[in-house]
Amino acid sequence: MKKVGVLISGRGSNLGALIAAQPGSSYEIGLVISNMESAAGLQRAETAGIATLVIPHKGKPREVFDGELDAALKKGGVEIVCLAGFMRILSDGFARSWEGRLVNIHPSLLPAYKGTHVHERVIEARETQSGASVHFVVPELDAGPVIAQASVPVHPSDTPEILAARVLEAEHRLYPQALRMLADGKVKLEKGMAVFS
Ligand code: GRF
């Protein structure tokens, strides 16, 4: 059983999906950390009986905040870290020290549409497909090797909100699948590449 730590900043619907998919899996969420005290996702974790921690980032240099995160994760015996709507950029040092054990979900078909305001940009570009990606985290933003992706159609009448809701549904199916693959050892990060077995 792999012990998982989930980092959130907001509503935590992906955290909810990871919690819901735990039974029968080879992972167990042991700790949820938020940089925001107001994150609704904290309540989801508490309801599920999972330990929570708030580590505010305000007024701290990035390295100090990341050091506190790292210490809390290690103290909690965490082996895999999932970013789920965690709105802080992690330092290179943090990303390197958790390399291969740190994953994120991003609401686009990476490498397309890294960064923010994804759905607005996808609609603006008149794409017909979008989706979600779970990827290993490397120092460069949204650039790590992809573990799994799910695609959804983009309709001409879509607003960013409608498209975001469609992508989010796909995220909720995708993230647990990808985490299971990692916890089961079916995917590894080797020499900067995702290797599947
Ligand atoms: C998701 O769209 C995820 O892809 C992005 O942030 C959003 C988080 O939503 N990284 P939630 O907090 O999991 O509901």
mmCIF file of N, CA, C and O in Angstrom, residues 72 76 82 169:
data_model
loop_
_atom_site.group_PDB
_atom_site.id
_atom_site.type_symbol
_atom_site.label_atom_id
_atom_site.label_comp_id
_atom_site.label_asym_id
_atom_site.label_seq_id
_atom_site.Cartn_x
_atom_site.Cartn_y
_atom_site.Cartn_z
ATOM 1 N N ALA A 72 6.649 18.150 6.228
ATOM 2 C CA ALA A 72 5.345 17.598 6.641
ATOM 3 C C ALA A 72 5.049 16.296 5.899
ATOM 4 O O ALA A 72 4.536 15.336 6.483
ATOM 5 N N GLY A 76 4.777 12.615 7.606
ATOM 6 C CA GLY A 76 3.549 11.831 7.422
ATOM 7 C C GLY A 76 3.787 10.501 6.715
ATOM 8 O O GLY A 76 2.842 9.770 6.452
ATOM 9 N N CYS A 82 0.447 13.900 -4.847
ATOM 10 C CA CYS A 82 -0.448 14.302 -5.947
ATOM 11 C C CYS A 82 -0.808 15.766 -5.789
ATOM 12 O O CYS A 82 -1.340 16.167 -4.751
ATOM 13 N N GLU A 169 -15.032 16.274 -15.474
ATOM 14 C CA GLU A 169 -15.583 14.907 -15.362
ATOM 15 C C GLU A 169 -14.547 13.889 -15.814
ATOM 16 O O GLU A 169 -14.379 12.835 -15.209
#
